[in-house]
Short mmCIF file of C-alpha atoms in Angstrom, two decimals:
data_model
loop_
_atom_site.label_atom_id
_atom_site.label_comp_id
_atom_site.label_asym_id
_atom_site.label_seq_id
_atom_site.Cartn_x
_atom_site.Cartn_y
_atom_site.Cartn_z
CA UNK A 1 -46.84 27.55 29.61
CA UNK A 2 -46.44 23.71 28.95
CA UNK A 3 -48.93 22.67 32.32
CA UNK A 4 -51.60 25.68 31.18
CA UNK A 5 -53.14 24.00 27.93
CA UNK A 6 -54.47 21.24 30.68
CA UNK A 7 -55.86 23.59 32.54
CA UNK A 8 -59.91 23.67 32.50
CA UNK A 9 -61.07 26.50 30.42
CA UNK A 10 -63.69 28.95 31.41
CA UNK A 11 -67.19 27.36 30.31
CA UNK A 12 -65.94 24.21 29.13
CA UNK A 13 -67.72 20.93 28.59
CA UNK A 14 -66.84 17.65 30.13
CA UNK A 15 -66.84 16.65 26.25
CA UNK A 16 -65.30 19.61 25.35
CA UNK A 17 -62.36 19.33 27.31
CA UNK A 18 -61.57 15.54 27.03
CA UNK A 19 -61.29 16.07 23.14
CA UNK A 20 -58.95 19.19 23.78
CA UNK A 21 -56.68 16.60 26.19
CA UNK A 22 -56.65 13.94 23.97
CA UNK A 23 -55.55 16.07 20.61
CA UNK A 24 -52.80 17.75 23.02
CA UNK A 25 -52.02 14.14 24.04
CA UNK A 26 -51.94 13.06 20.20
CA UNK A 27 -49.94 16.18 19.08
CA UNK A 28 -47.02 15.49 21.95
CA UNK A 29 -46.55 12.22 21.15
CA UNK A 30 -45.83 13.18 17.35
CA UNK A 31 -43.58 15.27 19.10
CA UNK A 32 -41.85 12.28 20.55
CA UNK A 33 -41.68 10.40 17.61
CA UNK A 34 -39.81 13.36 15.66
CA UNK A 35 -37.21 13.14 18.32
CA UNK A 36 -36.90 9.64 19.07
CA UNK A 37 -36.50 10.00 14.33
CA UNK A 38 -33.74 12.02 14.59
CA UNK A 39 -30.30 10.19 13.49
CA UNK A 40 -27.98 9.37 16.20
CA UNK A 41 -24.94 10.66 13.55
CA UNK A 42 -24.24 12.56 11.08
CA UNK A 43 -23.39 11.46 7.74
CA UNK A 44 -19.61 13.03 7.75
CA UNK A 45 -19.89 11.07 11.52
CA UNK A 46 -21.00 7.92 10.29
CA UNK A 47 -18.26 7.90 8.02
CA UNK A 48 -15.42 9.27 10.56
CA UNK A 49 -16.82 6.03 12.13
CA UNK A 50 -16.63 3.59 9.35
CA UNK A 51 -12.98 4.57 8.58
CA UNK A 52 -11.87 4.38 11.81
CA UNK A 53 -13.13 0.92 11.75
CA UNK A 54 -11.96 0.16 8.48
CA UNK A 55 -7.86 1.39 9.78
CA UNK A 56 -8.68 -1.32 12.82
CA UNK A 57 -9.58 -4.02 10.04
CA UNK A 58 -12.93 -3.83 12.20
CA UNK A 59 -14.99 -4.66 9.11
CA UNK A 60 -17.91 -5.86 10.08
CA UNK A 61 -18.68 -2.87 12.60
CA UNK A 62 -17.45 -0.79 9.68
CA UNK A 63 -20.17 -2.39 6.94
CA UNK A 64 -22.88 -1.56 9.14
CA UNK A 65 -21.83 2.48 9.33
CA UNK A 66 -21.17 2.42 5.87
CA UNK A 67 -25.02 0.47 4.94
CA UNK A 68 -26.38 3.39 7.24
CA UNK A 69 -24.43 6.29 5.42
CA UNK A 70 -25.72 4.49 1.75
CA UNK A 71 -29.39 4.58 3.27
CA UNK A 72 -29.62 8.21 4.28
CA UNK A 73 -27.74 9.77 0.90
CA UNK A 74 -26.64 7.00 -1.52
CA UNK A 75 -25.53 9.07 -3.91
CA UNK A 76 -23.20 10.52 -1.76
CA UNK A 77 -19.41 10.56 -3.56
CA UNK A 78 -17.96 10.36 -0.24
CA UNK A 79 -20.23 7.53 1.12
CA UNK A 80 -19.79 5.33 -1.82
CA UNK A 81 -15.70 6.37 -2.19
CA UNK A 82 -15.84 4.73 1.67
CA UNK A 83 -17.79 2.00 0.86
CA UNK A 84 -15.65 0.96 -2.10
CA UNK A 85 -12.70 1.59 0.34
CA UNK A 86 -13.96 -1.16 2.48
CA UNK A 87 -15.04 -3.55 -0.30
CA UNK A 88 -11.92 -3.37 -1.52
CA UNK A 89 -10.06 -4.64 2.25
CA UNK A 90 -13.27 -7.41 1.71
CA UNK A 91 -11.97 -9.13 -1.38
CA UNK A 92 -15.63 -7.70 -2.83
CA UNK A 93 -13.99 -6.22 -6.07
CA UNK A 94 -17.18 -5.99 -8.79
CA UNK A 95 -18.59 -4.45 -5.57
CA UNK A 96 -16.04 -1.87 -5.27
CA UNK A 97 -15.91 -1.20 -9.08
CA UNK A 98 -19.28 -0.19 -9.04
CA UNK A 99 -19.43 1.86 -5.52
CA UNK A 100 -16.62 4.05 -7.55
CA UNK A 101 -18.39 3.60 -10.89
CA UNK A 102 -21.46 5.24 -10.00
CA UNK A 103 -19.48 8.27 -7.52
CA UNK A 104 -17.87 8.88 -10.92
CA UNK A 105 -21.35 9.30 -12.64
CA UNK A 106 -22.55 11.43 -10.04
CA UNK A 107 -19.33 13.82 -10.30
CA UNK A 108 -17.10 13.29 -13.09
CA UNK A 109 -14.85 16.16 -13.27
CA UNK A 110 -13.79 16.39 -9.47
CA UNK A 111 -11.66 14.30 -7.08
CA UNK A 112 -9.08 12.47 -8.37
CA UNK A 113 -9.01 9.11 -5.85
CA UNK A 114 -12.20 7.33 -7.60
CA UNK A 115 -10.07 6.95 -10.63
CA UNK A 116 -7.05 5.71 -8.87
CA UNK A 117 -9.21 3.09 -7.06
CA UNK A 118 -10.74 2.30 -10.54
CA UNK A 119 -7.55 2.38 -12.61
CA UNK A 120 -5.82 -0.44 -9.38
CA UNK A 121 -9.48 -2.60 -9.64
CA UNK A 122 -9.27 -2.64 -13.96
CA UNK A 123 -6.78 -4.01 -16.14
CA UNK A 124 -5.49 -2.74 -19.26
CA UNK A 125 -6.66 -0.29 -21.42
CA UNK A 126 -9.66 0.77 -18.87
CA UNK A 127 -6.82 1.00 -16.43
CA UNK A 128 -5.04 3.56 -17.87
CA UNK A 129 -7.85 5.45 -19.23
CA UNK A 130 -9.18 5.65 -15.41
CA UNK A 131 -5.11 5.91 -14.24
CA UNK A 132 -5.17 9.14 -17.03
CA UNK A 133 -8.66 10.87 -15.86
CA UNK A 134 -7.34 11.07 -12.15
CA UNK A 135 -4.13 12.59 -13.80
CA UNK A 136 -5.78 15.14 -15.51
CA UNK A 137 -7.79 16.26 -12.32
CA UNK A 138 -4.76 15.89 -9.95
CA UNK A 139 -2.74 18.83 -12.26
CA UNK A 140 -5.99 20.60 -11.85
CA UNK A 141 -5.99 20.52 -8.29
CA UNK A 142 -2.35 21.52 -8.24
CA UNK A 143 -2.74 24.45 -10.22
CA UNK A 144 -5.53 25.29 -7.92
CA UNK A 145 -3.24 24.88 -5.01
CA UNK A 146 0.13 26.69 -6.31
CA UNK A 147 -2.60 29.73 -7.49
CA UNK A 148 -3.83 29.87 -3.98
CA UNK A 149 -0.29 29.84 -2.26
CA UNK A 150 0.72 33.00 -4.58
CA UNK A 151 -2.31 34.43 -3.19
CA UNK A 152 -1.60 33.97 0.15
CA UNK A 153 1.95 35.23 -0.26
CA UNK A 154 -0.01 37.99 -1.73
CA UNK A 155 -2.26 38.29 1.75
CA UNK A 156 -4.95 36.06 0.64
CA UNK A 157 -5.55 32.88 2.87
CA UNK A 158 -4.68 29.92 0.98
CA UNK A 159 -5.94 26.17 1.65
CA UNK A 160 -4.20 23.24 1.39
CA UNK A 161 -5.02 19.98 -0.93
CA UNK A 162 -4.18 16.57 -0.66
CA UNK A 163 -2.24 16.67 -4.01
CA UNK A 164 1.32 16.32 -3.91
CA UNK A 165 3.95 15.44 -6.49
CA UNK A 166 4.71 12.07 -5.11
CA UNK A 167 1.23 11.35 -5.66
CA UNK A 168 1.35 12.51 -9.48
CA UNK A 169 4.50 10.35 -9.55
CA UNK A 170 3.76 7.74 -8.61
CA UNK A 171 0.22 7.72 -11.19
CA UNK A 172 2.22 8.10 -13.97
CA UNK A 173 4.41 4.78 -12.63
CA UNK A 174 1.18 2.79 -12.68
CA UNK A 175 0.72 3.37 -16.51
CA UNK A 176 4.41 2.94 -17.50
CA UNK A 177 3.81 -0.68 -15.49
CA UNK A 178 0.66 -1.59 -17.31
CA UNK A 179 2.54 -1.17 -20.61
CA UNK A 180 5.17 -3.29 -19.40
CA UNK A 181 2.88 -6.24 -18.56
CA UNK A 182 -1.09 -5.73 -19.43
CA UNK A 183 -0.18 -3.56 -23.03
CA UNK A 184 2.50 -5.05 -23.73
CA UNK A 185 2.06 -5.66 -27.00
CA UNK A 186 -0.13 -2.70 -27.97
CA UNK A 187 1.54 -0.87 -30.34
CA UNK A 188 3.78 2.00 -29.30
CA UNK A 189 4.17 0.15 -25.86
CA UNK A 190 7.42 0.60 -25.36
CA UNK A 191 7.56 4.62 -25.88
CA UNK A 192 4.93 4.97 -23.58
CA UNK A 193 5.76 2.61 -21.08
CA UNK A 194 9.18 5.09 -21.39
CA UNK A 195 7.03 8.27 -21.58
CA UNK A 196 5.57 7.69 -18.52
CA UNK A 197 8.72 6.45 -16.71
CA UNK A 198 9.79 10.05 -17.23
CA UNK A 199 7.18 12.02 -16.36
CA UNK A 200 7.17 10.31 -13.49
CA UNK A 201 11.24 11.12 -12.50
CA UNK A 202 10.26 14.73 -13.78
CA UNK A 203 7.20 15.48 -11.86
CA UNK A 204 9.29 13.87 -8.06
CA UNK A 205 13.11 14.14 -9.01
CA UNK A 206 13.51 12.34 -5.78
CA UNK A 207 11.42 9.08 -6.20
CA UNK A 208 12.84 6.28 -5.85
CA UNK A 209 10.13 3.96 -7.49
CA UNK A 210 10.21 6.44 -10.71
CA UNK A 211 14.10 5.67 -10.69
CA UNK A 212 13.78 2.06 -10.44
CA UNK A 213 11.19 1.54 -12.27
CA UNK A 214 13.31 3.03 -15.60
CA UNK A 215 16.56 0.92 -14.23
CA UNK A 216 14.32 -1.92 -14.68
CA UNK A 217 12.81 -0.61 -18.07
CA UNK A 218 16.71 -0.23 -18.99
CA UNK A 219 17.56 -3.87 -17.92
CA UNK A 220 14.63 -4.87 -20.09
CA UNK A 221 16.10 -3.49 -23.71
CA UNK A 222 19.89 -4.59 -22.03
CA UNK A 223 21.12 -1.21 -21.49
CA UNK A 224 22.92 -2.10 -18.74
CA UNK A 225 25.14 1.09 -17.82
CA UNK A 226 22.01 2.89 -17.60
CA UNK A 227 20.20 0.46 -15.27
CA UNK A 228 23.38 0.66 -12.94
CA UNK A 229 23.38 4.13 -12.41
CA UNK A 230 19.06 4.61 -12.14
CA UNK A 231 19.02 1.86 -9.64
CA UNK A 232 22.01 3.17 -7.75
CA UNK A 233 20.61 6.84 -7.52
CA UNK A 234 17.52 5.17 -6.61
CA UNK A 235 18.82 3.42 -3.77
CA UNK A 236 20.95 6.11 -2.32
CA UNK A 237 17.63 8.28 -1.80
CA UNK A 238 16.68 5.87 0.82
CA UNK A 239 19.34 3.43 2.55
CA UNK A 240 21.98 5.99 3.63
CA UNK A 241 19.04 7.22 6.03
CA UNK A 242 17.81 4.03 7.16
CA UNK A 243 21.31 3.09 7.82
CA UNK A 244 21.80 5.51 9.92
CA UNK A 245 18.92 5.33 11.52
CA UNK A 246 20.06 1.63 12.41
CA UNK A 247 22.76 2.74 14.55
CA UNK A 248 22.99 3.06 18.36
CA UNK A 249 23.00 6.84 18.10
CA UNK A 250 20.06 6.92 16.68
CA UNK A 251 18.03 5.30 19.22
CA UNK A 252 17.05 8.24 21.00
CA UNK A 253 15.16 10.27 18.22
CA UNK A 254 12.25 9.30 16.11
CA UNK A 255 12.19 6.09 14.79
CA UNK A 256 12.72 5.97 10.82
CA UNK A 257 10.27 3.82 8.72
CA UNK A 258 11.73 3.21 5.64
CA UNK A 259 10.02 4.47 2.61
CA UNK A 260 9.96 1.48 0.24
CA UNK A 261 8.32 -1.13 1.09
CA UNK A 262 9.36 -4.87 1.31
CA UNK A 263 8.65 -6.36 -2.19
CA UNK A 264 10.42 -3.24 -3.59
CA UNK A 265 13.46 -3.55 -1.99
CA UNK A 266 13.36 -7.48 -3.20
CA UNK A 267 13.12 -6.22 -6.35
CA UNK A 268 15.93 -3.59 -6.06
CA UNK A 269 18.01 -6.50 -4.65
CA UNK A 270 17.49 -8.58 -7.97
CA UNK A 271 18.09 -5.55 -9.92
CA UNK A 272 21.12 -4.68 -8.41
CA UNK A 273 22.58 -8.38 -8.72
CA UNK A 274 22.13 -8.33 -12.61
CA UNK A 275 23.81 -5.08 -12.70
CA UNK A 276 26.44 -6.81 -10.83
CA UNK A 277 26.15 -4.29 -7.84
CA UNK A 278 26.74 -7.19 -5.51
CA UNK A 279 27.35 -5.41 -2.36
CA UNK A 280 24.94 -2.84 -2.05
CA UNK A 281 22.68 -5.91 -3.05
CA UNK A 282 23.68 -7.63 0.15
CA UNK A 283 23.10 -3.94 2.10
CA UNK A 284 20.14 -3.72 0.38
CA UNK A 285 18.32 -7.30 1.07
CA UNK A 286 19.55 -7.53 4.56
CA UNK A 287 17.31 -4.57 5.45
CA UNK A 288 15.09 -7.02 4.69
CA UNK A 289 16.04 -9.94 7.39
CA UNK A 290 15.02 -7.60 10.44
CA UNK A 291 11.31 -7.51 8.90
CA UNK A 292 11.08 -10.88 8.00
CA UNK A 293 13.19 -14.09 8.20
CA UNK A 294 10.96 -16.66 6.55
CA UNK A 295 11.20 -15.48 3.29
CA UNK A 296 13.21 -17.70 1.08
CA UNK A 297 14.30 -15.56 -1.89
CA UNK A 298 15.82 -12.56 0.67
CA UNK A 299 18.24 -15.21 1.69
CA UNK A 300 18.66 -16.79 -1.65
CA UNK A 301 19.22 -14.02 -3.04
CA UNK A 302 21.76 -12.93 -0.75
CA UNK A 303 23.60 -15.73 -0.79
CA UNK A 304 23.48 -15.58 -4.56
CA UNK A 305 25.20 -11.75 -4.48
CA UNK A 306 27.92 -13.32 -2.02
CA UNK A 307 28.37 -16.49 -3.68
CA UNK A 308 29.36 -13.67 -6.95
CA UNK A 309 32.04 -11.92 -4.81
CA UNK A 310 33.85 -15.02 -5.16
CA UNK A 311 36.41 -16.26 -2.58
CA UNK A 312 35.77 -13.16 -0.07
CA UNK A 313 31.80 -14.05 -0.14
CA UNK A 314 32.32 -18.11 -0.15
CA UNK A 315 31.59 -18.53 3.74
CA UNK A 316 28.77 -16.25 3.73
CA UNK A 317 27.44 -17.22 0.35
CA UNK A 318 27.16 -20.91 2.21
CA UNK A 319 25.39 -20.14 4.45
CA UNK A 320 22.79 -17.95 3.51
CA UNK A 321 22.32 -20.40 0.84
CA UNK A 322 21.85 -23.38 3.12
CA UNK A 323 19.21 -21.33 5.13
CA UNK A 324 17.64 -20.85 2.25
CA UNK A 325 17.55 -24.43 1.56
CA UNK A 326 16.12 -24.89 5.03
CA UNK A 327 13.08 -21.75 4.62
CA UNK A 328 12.33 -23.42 0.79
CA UNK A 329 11.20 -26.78 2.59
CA UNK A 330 10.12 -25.97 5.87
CA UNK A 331 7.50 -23.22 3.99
CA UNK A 332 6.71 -26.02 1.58
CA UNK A 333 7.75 -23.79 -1.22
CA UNK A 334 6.69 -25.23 -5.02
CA UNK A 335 9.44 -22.85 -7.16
CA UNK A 336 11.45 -25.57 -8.79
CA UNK A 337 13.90 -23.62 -10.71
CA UNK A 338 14.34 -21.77 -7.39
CA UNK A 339 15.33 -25.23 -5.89
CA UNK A 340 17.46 -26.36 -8.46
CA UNK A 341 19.35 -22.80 -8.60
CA UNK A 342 20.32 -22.88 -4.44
CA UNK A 343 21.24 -25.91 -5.07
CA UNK A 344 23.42 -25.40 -8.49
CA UNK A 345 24.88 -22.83 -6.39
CA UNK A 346 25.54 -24.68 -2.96
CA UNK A 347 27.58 -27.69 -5.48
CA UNK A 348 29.82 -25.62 -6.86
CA UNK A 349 30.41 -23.89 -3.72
CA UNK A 350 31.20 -27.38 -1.79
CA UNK A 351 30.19 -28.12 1.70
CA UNK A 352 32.83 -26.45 3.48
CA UNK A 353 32.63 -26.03 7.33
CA UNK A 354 28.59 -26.13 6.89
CA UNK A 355 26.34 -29.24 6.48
CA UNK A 356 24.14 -29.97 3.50
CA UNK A 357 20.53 -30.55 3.96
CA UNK A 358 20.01 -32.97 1.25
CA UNK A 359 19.15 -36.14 3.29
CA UNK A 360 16.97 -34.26 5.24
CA UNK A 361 13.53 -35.43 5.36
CA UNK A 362 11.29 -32.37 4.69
CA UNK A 363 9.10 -33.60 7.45
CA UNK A 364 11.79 -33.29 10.01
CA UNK A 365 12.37 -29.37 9.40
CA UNK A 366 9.99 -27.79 11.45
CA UNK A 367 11.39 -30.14 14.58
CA UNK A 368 15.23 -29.22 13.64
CA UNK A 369 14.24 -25.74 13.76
CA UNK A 370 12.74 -25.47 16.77
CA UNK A 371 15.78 -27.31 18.38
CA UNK A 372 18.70 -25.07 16.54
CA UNK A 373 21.66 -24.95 19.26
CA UNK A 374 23.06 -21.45 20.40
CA UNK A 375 25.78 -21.08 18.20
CA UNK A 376 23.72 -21.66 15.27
CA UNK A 377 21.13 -18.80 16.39
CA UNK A 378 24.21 -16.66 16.66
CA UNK A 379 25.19 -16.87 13.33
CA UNK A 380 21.88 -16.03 12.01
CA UNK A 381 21.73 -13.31 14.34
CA UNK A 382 25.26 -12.05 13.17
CA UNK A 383 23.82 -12.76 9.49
CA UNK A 384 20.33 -10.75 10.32
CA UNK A 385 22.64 -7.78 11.85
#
């Protein structure tokens, strides 16, 4: 079929048939050019792409799939949801605020993440207004879900959503922390920084930020009993595992990653101190050490919860406390009252077996620890462990 419309007709002209040619000639190569137009992805591919990109911090690869998705449909809620994603990772934040500004113009009333992004990228008031509107949609969703599971207990065919309570939890945490620091002083602050605290225990019993966060709401307004036993429960939701998951027996199945993250268990350390919890403090803040060794305040801090135990925690309290000395200068850290406190600390502890750092030039740090002898990386390895 495709070589017979070339083929000479019956009674043609010479004329007659070099205009047919070229029009067939004309017509296939708009043919071509509709091909050769067609996009190489999809949208939903272009942004598989640009995520993928984006969760290998390959940004610039992942700017370019996202600039392609925003020219074919730019008023896509999923293309500009990415794209405020990755402006985010860029440091672009009045970019981000208005990718997610406009994909909540387009659809107000449905998915709950634009709001969450909004209510991290805004600051008080707007915050928790955005914070509150992605509330009020993630119940929705739930609903929607635990309807569709009693169908499909029923025989229906239920679907899953990505809507969980740890997710409601943990919105209702971001409030409650705006109106301990942003609000403030709004009126009412303090009931609803409380309020929140406790919707946030009720809607994930089992949440270990929700129970800090109210042992540190507790610590606040000096109710100190309280604090002790919200920070404790807290604690024992996650450490017992991670423990265990620590020991030689353990090696052989799945590793554990341990569900709060590093500046949280800092903070559950400090807690814990001022609730005079000294010991799990020190379990606590060595988990900790593994992750990171250069940070000054884990091993202030533990040497600040030893140097409490009194005589039983002198030796260790020295020590830790004289690293610490050693991390403050040789990260150049500027936290004077942080200086002044190891060192408050170290005097009334006395120099012991261990020597002081004092006449050490600040300059000569890096050099001393790059030379440390063997026994001296075995007792930070015994202190790590």
């Amino acid at each position: 079929m495709g070589k017979n419309k070339f083929k000479r007709k019956q009674g043609e002209s010479l004329d007659e048939r070099k205009k047919r040619l070229q029009e067939a000639a004309k017509q296939t190569g708009k043919n071509d050019k509709k091909k050769d137009a067609k996009p190489k992805y999809t949208l939903d591919q272009l942004l598989d792409k640009a995520e993928e990109c984006i969760d290998k911090f390959e940004y610039e690869m992942a700017q370019k799939f996202c600039q392609r998705a925003l020219e074919m449909e730019p008023d896509n809620v999923r293309v500009l949801e990415t794209s405020g994603s990755l402006l985010i990772d860029l440091g672009n934040i009045e970019g981000a605020k208005q990718c997610f500004g406009r994909a909540v113009e387009v659809c107000p009333n449905e998915g709950y993440s634009k709001y969450m992004n909004l209510g991290q990228l805004f600051e008080g008031a707007m915050a928790v207004e955005c914070f509150q509107k992605g509330i009020e949609l993630m119940l929705v969703e739930k609903e929607k879900r635990e309807k569709e599971e009693v169908a499909a207990a029923c025989g229906g065919s239920g679907s899953e959503t990505g809507v969980t309570n740890r997710a409601i939890s943990e919105a209702y945490l971001s409030i409650a922390e705006i109106y301990m620091t942003d609000c403030c002083f709004d009126e009412d602050a303090e009931e609803k920084c409380r309020s929140h605290i406790e919707k946030a225990m009720s809607q994930d019993t089992s949440n270990p930020d929700a129970l800090q966060l109210m042992a540190s709401f507790l610590l606040s307004k000096e109710q100190t009993d309280g604090a002790r036993e919200h920070i404790k429960k807290s604690v024992s939701l996650w450490l017992p595992e991670f423990k265990a998951s620590e020991q030689p027996e353990a090696s052989t199945s799945a590793p554990f990653e341990c569900p709060q993250s590093f500046e949280s268990r800092l903070a559950a350390g400090k807690i814990l101190i001022e609730v005079e919890e000294h010991e799990l403090a020190i379990e606590v803040l060595e988990t900790l050490l593994e992750e990171n060794d250069e940070v000054v305040d884990v091993w202030y801090l533990i040497g600040w919860a030893n140097h409490e135990l009194g005589d039983e925690g002198r030796d260790s309290a020295r020590s830790y406390l004289n690293k610490a000395l050693k991390v403050y200068r040789k990260s150049k850290c500027e936290d004077a009252e942080l200086l002044k406190h190891i060192e408050e600390l170290l005097e009334t502890l006395g120099t012991g077996d261990d020597v002081m750092d004092s006449d050490i030039d600040p300059e000569d740090i890096d050099d001393a620890d790059d030379n440390l002898t063997e026994s001296e990386e075995e007792e930070e390895e015994e202190m790590i462990h």
